[in-house]
mmCIF file of C-alpha atoms in Angstrom:
data_model
loop_
_atom_site.group_PDB
_atom_site.id
_atom_site.type_symbol
_atom_site.label_atom_id
_atom_site.label_comp_id
_atom_site.label_asym_id
_atom_site.label_seq_id
_atom_site.Cartn_x
_atom_site.Cartn_y
_atom_site.Cartn_z
ATOM 1 C CA GLU A 1 -7.604 14.676 -6.852
ATOM 2 C CA PRO A 2 -9.550 11.443 -7.457
ATOM 3 C CA GLU A 3 -10.056 9.267 -4.397
ATOM 4 C CA VAL A 4 -10.796 5.694 -3.511
ATOM 5 C CA THR A 5 -13.729 5.714 -1.099
ATOM 6 C CA GLN A 6 -14.300 3.034 1.511
ATOM 7 C CA THR A 7 -17.306 2.420 3.734
ATOM 8 C CA PRO A 8 -17.831 1.997 6.568
ATOM 9 C CA SER A 9 -14.833 3.584 8.221
ATOM 10 C CA HIS A 10 -15.286 1.329 11.239
ATOM 11 C CA GLN A 11 -17.186 -1.931 11.556
ATOM 12 C CA VAL A 12 -17.668 -3.945 14.707
ATOM 13 C CA THR A 13 -18.984 -7.457 14.303
ATOM 14 C CA GLN A 14 -19.405 -10.568 16.355
ATOM 15 C CA MET A 15 -17.269 -13.576 15.673
ATOM 16 C CA GLY A 16 -18.893 -15.845 13.121
ATOM 17 C CA GLN A 17 -20.859 -13.068 11.454
ATOM 18 C CA GLU A 18 -20.537 -12.086 7.832
ATOM 19 C CA VAL A 19 -19.254 -8.653 6.919
ATOM 20 C CA ILE A 20 -19.100 -6.807 3.639
ATOM 21 C CA LEU A 21 -16.603 -4.033 3.176
ATOM 22 C CA ARG A 22 -17.309 -1.626 0.371
ATOM 23 C CA CYS A 23 -15.080 0.374 -1.899
ATOM 24 C CA VAL A 24 -15.598 2.763 -4.768
ATOM 25 C CA PRO A 25 -12.416 2.777 -6.841
ATOM 26 C CA ILE A 26 -11.345 5.657 -9.048
ATOM 27 C CA SER A 27 -13.652 5.674 -12.030
ATOM 28 C CA ASN A 28 -11.171 5.129 -14.864
ATOM 29 C CA HIS A 29 -9.128 2.536 -12.994
ATOM 30 C CA LEU A 30 -9.310 -1.046 -14.138
ATOM 31 C CA TYR A 31 -7.424 -2.937 -11.445
ATOM 32 C CA PHE A 32 -8.659 -3.300 -7.904
ATOM 33 C CA TYR A 33 -7.038 -4.617 -4.786
ATOM 34 C CA TRP A 34 -7.664 -5.404 -1.167
ATOM 35 C CA TYR A 35 -4.930 -5.184 1.429
ATOM 36 C CA ARG A 36 -5.077 -5.489 5.169
ATOM 37 C CA GLN A 37 -2.960 -4.229 8.024
ATOM 38 C CA ILE A 38 -3.220 -5.669 11.482
ATOM 39 C CA LEU A 39 -2.602 -2.968 14.068
ATOM 40 C CA GLY A 40 1.086 -2.118 14.243
ATOM 41 C CA GLN A 41 2.030 -4.636 11.594
ATOM 42 C CA LYS A 42 2.865 -4.686 7.917
ATOM 43 C CA VAL A 43 0.595 -4.065 4.988
ATOM 44 C CA GLU A 44 -0.414 -7.443 3.530
ATOM 45 C CA PHE A 45 -1.772 -8.165 0.079
ATOM 46 C CA LEU A 46 -5.065 -10.063 -0.073
ATOM 47 C CA VAL A 47 -6.364 -10.075 -3.632
ATOM 48 C CA SER A 48 -6.306 -8.325 -6.961
ATOM 49 C CA PHE A 49 -9.212 -8.131 -9.381
ATOM 50 C CA TYR A 50 -9.382 -7.327 -13.056
ATOM 51 C CA ASN A 51 -11.966 -7.791 -15.744
ATOM 52 C CA ASN A 52 -14.484 -9.164 -13.265
ATOM 53 C CA GLU A 53 -12.308 -11.899 -11.946
ATOM 54 C CA ILE A 54 -9.628 -12.492 -9.385
ATOM 55 C CA SER A 55 -6.213 -12.179 -10.976
ATOM 56 C CA GLU A 56 -4.180 -12.994 -7.915
ATOM 57 C CA LYS A 57 -4.671 -13.844 -4.257
ATOM 58 C CA SER A 58 -2.503 -14.473 -1.259
ATOM 59 C CA GLU A 59 -2.577 -17.294 1.259
ATOM 60 C CA ILE A 60 -4.572 -15.069 3.575
ATOM 61 C CA PHE A 61 -7.411 -14.939 1.073
ATOM 62 C CA ASP A 62 -8.936 -18.303 1.877
ATOM 63 C CA ASP A 63 -12.450 -19.628 1.307
ATOM 64 C CA GLN A 64 -13.848 -17.268 3.935
ATOM 65 C CA PHE A 65 -13.095 -14.320 1.684
ATOM 66 C CA SER A 66 -14.703 -13.297 -1.566
ATOM 67 C CA VAL A 67 -14.702 -10.215 -3.753
ATOM 68 C CA GLU A 68 -17.252 -8.859 -6.117
ATOM 69 C CA ARG A 69 -17.841 -5.943 -8.407
ATOM 70 C CA PRO A 70 -21.634 -5.911 -8.284
ATOM 71 C CA ASP A 71 -22.033 -2.870 -10.514
ATOM 72 C CA GLY A 72 -19.923 -0.425 -12.438
ATOM 73 C CA SER A 73 -18.664 1.440 -9.431
ATOM 74 C CA ASN A 74 -18.480 -0.699 -6.273
ATOM 75 C CA PHE A 75 -15.908 -3.293 -5.295
ATOM 76 C CA THR A 76 -16.661 -5.368 -2.211
ATOM 77 C CA LEU A 77 -14.814 -7.692 0.111
ATOM 78 C CA LYS A 78 -16.923 -10.245 1.989
ATOM 79 C CA ILE A 79 -15.766 -12.221 4.955
ATOM 80 C CA ARG A 80 -18.229 -15.037 5.492
ATOM 81 C CA SER A 81 -17.595 -16.057 9.061
ATOM 82 C CA THR A 82 -15.363 -13.614 10.849
ATOM 83 C CA LYS A 83 -12.701 -14.684 13.306
ATOM 84 C CA LEU A 84 -11.002 -12.645 15.988
ATOM 85 C CA GLU A 85 -7.822 -12.626 13.925
ATOM 86 C CA ASP A 86 -9.638 -10.900 11.065
ATOM 87 C CA SER A 87 -9.562 -7.708 13.116
ATOM 88 C CA ALA A 88 -7.492 -5.281 11.058
ATOM 89 C CA MET A 89 -7.596 -2.243 8.805
ATOM 90 C CA TYR A 90 -8.718 -3.257 5.350
ATOM 91 C CA PHE A 91 -7.570 -1.069 2.499
ATOM 92 C CA CYS A 92 -8.988 -1.005 -0.966
ATOM 93 C CA ALA A 93 -6.744 0.242 -3.765
ATOM 94 C CA SER A 94 -7.070 0.762 -7.466
ATOM 95 C CA SER A 95 -4.744 1.422 -10.336
ATOM 96 C CA GLU A 96 -5.111 2.519 -13.906
ATOM 97 C CA SER A 97 -2.906 -0.276 -15.072
ATOM 98 C CA GLY A 98 -1.804 -3.586 -13.668
ATOM 99 C CA VAL A 99 1.709 -2.641 -14.629
ATOM 100 C CA ARG A 100 3.370 -1.232 -11.573
ATOM 101 C CA GLY A 101 5.450 1.137 -13.597
ATOM 102 C CA ASN A 102 2.571 3.549 -13.674
ATOM 103 C CA TYR A 103 2.727 5.606 -10.512
ATOM 104 C CA GLY A 104 1.662 2.980 -8.026
ATOM 105 C CA TYR A 105 -1.707 2.420 -6.494
ATOM 106 C CA THR A 106 -4.257 4.769 -4.979
ATOM 107 C CA PHE A 107 -5.403 3.523 -1.600
ATOM 108 C CA GLY A 108 -8.586 4.321 0.270
ATOM 109 C CA SER A 109 -8.636 5.436 3.884
ATOM 110 C CA GLY A 110 -9.531 1.974 5.072
ATOM 111 C CA THR A 111 -12.188 0.186 7.082
ATOM 112 C CA ARG A 112 -11.258 -0.728 10.606
ATOM 113 C CA LEU A 113 -12.813 -4.123 11.263
ATOM 114 C CA THR A 114 -13.116 -5.177 14.877
ATOM 115 C CA VAL A 115 -14.295 -8.712 15.565
ATOM 116 C CA VAL A 116 -15.513 -9.298 19.116
ATOM 117 C CA LEU B 21 12.388 -10.519 -5.333
ATOM 118 C CA ALA B 22 14.615 -7.848 -3.902
ATOM 119 C CA LYS B 23 14.483 -7.540 -0.155
ATOM 120 C CA THR B 24 14.566 -4.002 1.174
ATOM 121 C CA THR B 25 16.105 -2.710 4.372
ATOM 122 C CA GLN B 26 15.228 0.638 5.899
ATOM 123 C CA PRO B 27 15.901 2.258 9.258
ATOM 124 C CA ILE B 28 13.105 1.511 11.684
ATOM 125 C CA SER B 29 12.775 5.115 12.778
ATOM 126 C CA MET B 30 14.190 8.613 12.279
ATOM 127 C CA ASP B 31 13.733 11.950 13.960
ATOM 128 C CA SER B 32 14.177 15.389 12.475
ATOM 129 C CA TYR B 33 13.046 18.970 12.934
ATOM 130 C CA GLU B 34 10.757 21.251 11.039
ATOM 131 C CA GLY B 35 12.433 22.983 8.124
ATOM 132 C CA GLN B 36 15.165 20.384 7.754
ATOM 133 C CA GLU B 37 15.795 18.165 4.772
ATOM 134 C CA VAL B 38 15.247 14.505 5.581
ATOM 135 C CA ASN B 39 16.875 11.664 3.704
ATOM 136 C CA ILE B 40 15.671 8.099 4.169
ATOM 137 C CA THR B 41 17.821 5.430 2.607
ATOM 138 C CA CYS B 42 16.607 2.018 1.552
ATOM 139 C CA SER B 43 18.999 -0.754 0.618
ATOM 140 C CA HIS B 44 18.054 -3.372 -1.935
ATOM 141 C CA ASN B 45 21.228 -5.283 -2.673
ATOM 142 C CA ASN B 46 19.689 -7.898 -4.942
ATOM 143 C CA ILE B 47 17.625 -5.566 -7.083
ATOM 144 C CA ALA B 48 17.016 -7.044 -10.521
ATOM 145 C CA THR B 49 17.503 -5.377 -13.871
ATOM 146 C CA ASN B 50 13.821 -4.748 -14.440
ATOM 147 C CA ASP B 51 12.964 -3.710 -10.894
ATOM 148 C CA TYR B 52 12.004 -0.176 -10.060
ATOM 149 C CA ILE B 53 11.704 1.513 -6.731
ATOM 150 C CA THR B 54 8.540 2.978 -5.267
ATOM 151 C CA TRP B 55 8.014 4.912 -2.051
ATOM 152 C CA TYR B 56 4.775 5.248 -0.137
ATOM 153 C CA GLN B 57 3.806 7.355 2.856
ATOM 154 C CA GLN B 58 1.311 6.237 5.481
ATOM 155 C CA PHE B 59 -0.297 8.318 8.200
ATOM 156 C CA PRO B 60 -1.880 6.578 11.206
ATOM 157 C CA SER B 61 -5.219 4.954 10.376
ATOM 158 C CA GLN B 62 -4.928 5.898 6.715
ATOM 159 C CA GLY B 63 -4.053 4.027 3.574
ATOM 160 C CA PRO B 64 -0.586 4.307 2.075
ATOM 161 C CA ARG B 65 -0.126 7.149 -0.367
ATOM 162 C CA PHE B 66 2.149 6.955 -3.379
ATOM 163 C CA ILE B 67 5.032 9.438 -3.153
ATOM 164 C CA ILE B 68 7.519 8.750 -5.910
ATOM 165 C CA GLN B 69 8.878 6.081 -8.195
ATOM 166 C CA GLY B 70 12.120 5.708 -10.085
ATOM 167 C CA TYR B 71 14.426 3.368 -11.945
ATOM 168 C CA LYS B 72 17.781 5.137 -11.963
ATOM 169 C CA THR B 73 19.530 8.451 -11.317
ATOM 170 C CA LYS B 74 17.220 11.083 -9.918
ATOM 171 C CA VAL B 75 13.502 11.666 -9.966
ATOM 172 C CA THR B 76 11.836 14.749 -8.548
ATOM 173 C CA ASN B 77 8.209 15.657 -8.084
ATOM 174 C CA GLU B 78 6.338 18.264 -6.125
ATOM 175 C CA VAL B 79 6.769 16.482 -2.788
ATOM 176 C CA ALA B 80 10.064 14.593 -2.869
ATOM 177 C CA SER B 81 13.169 13.551 -4.718
ATOM 178 C CA LEU B 82 14.458 10.050 -5.216
ATOM 179 C CA PHE B 83 18.156 9.459 -5.672
ATOM 180 C CA ILE B 84 19.310 6.148 -7.106
ATOM 181 C CA PRO B 85 23.031 5.492 -7.535
ATOM 182 C CA ALA B 86 24.418 3.792 -10.601
ATOM 183 C CA ASP B 87 24.524 0.336 -9.002
ATOM 184 C CA ARG B 88 20.879 0.710 -7.876
ATOM 185 C CA LYS B 89 21.573 -1.240 -4.708
ATOM 186 C CA SER B 90 20.104 1.535 -2.631
ATOM 187 C CA SER B 91 17.860 4.525 -2.998
ATOM 188 C CA THR B 92 17.327 7.661 -0.958
ATOM 189 C CA LEU B 93 14.045 9.438 -0.502
ATOM 190 C CA SER B 94 14.654 13.117 0.129
ATOM 191 C CA LEU B 95 11.985 15.299 1.716
ATOM 192 C CA PRO B 96 12.872 18.984 1.521
ATOM 193 C CA ARG B 97 12.000 21.321 4.386
ATOM 194 C CA VAL B 98 9.848 18.931 6.354
ATOM 195 C CA SER B 99 6.954 20.034 8.509
ATOM 196 C CA LEU B 100 5.146 18.377 11.401
ATOM 197 C CA SER B 101 2.649 16.940 8.921
ATOM 198 C CA ASP B 102 5.388 14.841 7.346
ATOM 199 C CA THR B 103 5.397 12.644 10.445
ATOM 200 C CA ALA B 104 4.449 9.268 9.000
ATOM 201 C CA VAL B 105 5.726 5.833 8.082
ATOM 202 C CA TYR B 106 7.610 5.663 4.790
ATOM 203 C CA TYR B 107 7.815 2.426 2.823
ATOM 204 C CA CYS B 108 10.306 1.501 0.134
ATOM 205 C CA LEU B 109 9.147 -1.202 -2.283
ATOM 206 C CA VAL B 110 11.137 -2.805 -5.061
ATOM 207 C CA GLY B 111 9.579 -4.848 -7.799
ATOM 208 C CA ASP B 112 9.246 -5.631 -11.433
ATOM 209 C CA GLU B 113 6.086 -4.876 -13.358
ATOM 210 C CA GLY B 114 5.874 -8.586 -13.986
ATOM 211 C CA ASP B 115 6.006 -9.512 -10.316
ATOM 212 C CA SER B 116 2.894 -10.681 -8.623
ATOM 213 C CA ASN B 117 1.262 -8.357 -6.148
ATOM 214 C CA TYR B 118 1.482 -11.140 -3.652
ATOM 215 C CA GLN B 119 5.219 -11.097 -3.916
ATOM 216 C CA LEU B 120 5.549 -7.347 -3.464
ATOM 217 C CA ILE B 121 6.523 -7.331 0.170
ATOM 218 C CA TRP B 122 5.723 -4.370 2.364
ATOM 219 C CA GLY B 123 8.340 -4.088 5.081
ATOM 220 C CA ALA B 124 7.956 -2.370 8.405
ATOM 221 C CA GLY B 125 8.879 0.961 6.848
ATOM 222 C CA THR B 126 10.635 3.910 8.455
ATOM 223 C CA LYS B 127 8.748 5.803 11.106
ATOM 224 C CA LEU B 128 9.675 9.447 10.638
ATOM 225 C CA ILE B 129 8.959 11.820 13.507
ATOM 226 C CA ILE B 130 9.257 15.535 12.882
ATOM 227 C CA LYS B 131 9.707 17.726 15.928
ATOM 228 C CA PRO B 132 8.977 21.452 16.256
#
């Protein structure tokens, strides 16, 4: 079964540092997403990406965040200057279609970001 | 967007059938219902999706009554590995991802 792969699985960084979280979506998927989940809390949407541009973003996705698809396979989330409250699990997801009628999204296993 | 309500937690035993009901009283005509499963420290995993009546796949069944104001995820013969959080989401294909709200889900604990 195709998978969404995320690296690293765990990242510890100092407050104010930049981090890049990496994802390899499923190869024939066209839509890519980042979600986050603070420990014990709900899954929260951050951003969706299609055709090399952001198609939608939430209020959480402020100027400290950026996404990029630097090549044909990777999809990255950058946090420029991390804050303590950025500590969370970050999930990448992809879907074949942006239409949610098609069997939902495939999520990766996540990157646990710890900001100290 | 339709708000969903699920039980916060449920317990059951291995080999039993488990039914988790989600209410979505203000579901719209074009909305469909999707269920995800999440294990600790893992990403959510799509389980099943439906619009009306009954949908069955290799892992679960989804029952949706005629008024569509609720839906029931049915897990047949559960095992310990089915212990997870189960999320019910309701939304239209035209809704923004931002608006697709993930609730707290139902924490299902399966006991031996």
